[in-house]
Amino acid sequence: MPRITLPDGSVKEFDRPVTAGEVAASIGAGLAKAALGAKIDGQLTDLSTRIEKDVKLGIVTAKAKGATAPDADALYLLRHSCAHVMAEAIQRLFPGVQLVYGPPLENNFYYDMLFPTGKAMSTEDFAKVEAEMAKIIAEDRPFTRYDMPMSEGLAKLKSEGSKFKLDNAERAIEAGSTELSWYATGQPGKDWEDLCRGPHVPSTGRIGAFKVLSLASSYWKGDEKLDRLTRVYGTAFATKPELDAYMTQVEEAKKRDHRILGKQLRLFHIDEMVGQGLILWTPNGAVIRQELQNFIGEELRRQGYHQVFTPNIGKLDLYKTSGHFPYYQDSQYPPILEHDTMKMLANEGCTCGDLANRMKAGDIDGYLLRPMNCPHHIKIYASQQRSYRELPVRLCEFGTVYRWEQSGEIGGMTRVRGFTQDDAHLFCREDQIAEELQGCLSLVKLIFKTLGMTDYRVRVGLRDPDSAKYVGDPGNWDKAEQACRDAAKSLGVPFSEEPGEAAFYGPKIDFVMKDVIGRSWQLGTVQVDYNLPKRFGLEYIGSDNQVHQPVMIHRAPFGSFERFIGCLIEHFAGAFPTWLAPEQVRVLTISEKSEAWGREVLAMLKAAGVRATLDESPERIQGKIKAATEWKIPYLLVVGERDAEAKAVSVRARGVQENLGAMPAAEFVAQVKSEIAERSATLACGTRQP
């Protein structure tokens, strides 16, 4: 009979199989009332899950004991359950709607749906949907699971005629499932139900506060050639105050949306003729990117890195050796064949399926838009014999890579199909790993400190021992994982270990930054790799005159310029520190009589290397100030006749309503030049030193 170990180490024994809910009740009535779900041996489950063997059990409540933030597992359960309630409400209001899938996300959930021809949902329908959801929640119907053998389940789905659910079932078969499960909100066969793996909260009445958020278009399987779907977003929390706090954050996020600010400030452009997820850097955005590149480049030179340049394409065999092809084929662009090969295959009547199989088997070679820079850097290392005295060899490149993201997942600059990494690969001896990791981590810390991004956590991604995706010797994995743990401990910030988050070739340290409104972004990464050096046969001659294999460290402090700058735009709401701002100073003349002095001030600024412009238009000064303010320029210099006579400027700093007063132009130029050189995160010019 089951012996159940609780999180505090205590043990409860039962003389019969029990459900997780019964265990909660045996602990206390308060816990049973608060329980939303359970974790059995680390797996999130319903409270109705039967326990028949010895397990470790934790009861999931809206907020863990002693915690200040909502429990992530509880939010998952609430949102997954609320997605079902929303889908039921929409099908009540719009008969004939077909459901596709509805997963919970970090902050919300969505449900993809196919509306009947001629019918559509709009934002004006949100209130009606929410009212219908409130009725379902008030009915407090239980979430009831039932299972069917695969053959019976498929027959049921075929009789219902939903190709979407049949496709979901077929994917379950491919994943190894032998049965299908449904959840009914109430009584199976009588109340609303959907094909679902679960888990869910005990009943609809346990869903606290909720809101329908927005609508978007998507495509079935992310393929533009397939059905166009309506994606309905919503969110749920245990309490109304938590929902209100989130909605305040959403409103603030709208003001900071990098897609809107990027257009307003002319930082980047996405053009359908160029392609989805491919960023065109406009002059203003290019300034930010170049400044970040210069910043990290200076530090790389200090740390002894060597910059390299490699092509954006490589032979398919290169990526077969590395393991990127075909293991990550779904997230890569299709291989490119030579013209003669294409003609030969066409004459043979080769099908797409045959071509894919022959490529995997190695019968046909081709080229690939590179998904990673590392194989190219490996080949540079291998291009000459190496001695232990040369190590570490640190190669860096601002290299562009390409990933095939589904159209429904592309978003602004944070999820793109082509991006540039501040990439580097370090080849070192095993005894150098700890020191090299410290150097990599110091880069990330320097970036965050310089940009005033102090709220971040560290995630150590480990291999999942039950997964077959990881390659290499387990002993080397153990050493690499321990090196990552030790390095993470040295940072002095909270870190978590997350099995299953490692790259296929090695464990990694990820930096998850929280922005000023509380959203999390995964940015920089550092990875320890014993496997690619082995796959490529990398060597160096040791002090013993014998051949040894180096260890490889992958690192990208920014991650990608596209995502990082997208996050920066939102973090700063487009109001960048002076050193990063595309336009750092604008000179505004009051009248024609001060235009000559305005041009002289502009020349002084440009001579000092300041990015400055001059507005000598006939517009009134208040209109000039208003127009300049919309560009979020750090400093405005108002110059009139008195300023010209005194060789001074009247300073206005971004975010400060009143004029900071007049100061000698030369003094302001010296101050702003110093602020830029120091890469200060705050505006300091216009204030006199005591």
Tab-separated table of C-alpha atoms in Angstrom, residues 47 65 128 135 160 167 181 227 331 400 509 517 585 611 687:
chain	number	residue	atom	x	y	z
A	47	LEU	CA	-6.276	16.112	-7.078
A	65	LYS	CA	3.518	28.773	2.421
A	128	LYS	CA	-20.491	38.814	-23.380
A	135	LYS	CA	-22.051	31.751	-15.242
A	160	GLU	CA	-17.379	14.226	-34.256
A	167	ASP	CA	-4.478	15.656	-35.607
A	181	SER	CA	-8.194	11.518	-22.343
A	227	ASP	CA	-6.539	27.088	-42.002
A	331	SER	CA	13.670	24.851	-36.717
A	400	THR	CA	24.080	36.214	-37.996
A	509	ILE	CA	23.898	29.064	-17.515
A	517	ILE	CA	7.409	46.304	-14.902
A	585	VAL	CA	21.282	66.378	-28.042
A	611	ARG	CA	25.197	62.838	-31.945
A	687	THR	CA	23.804	70.119	-12.789
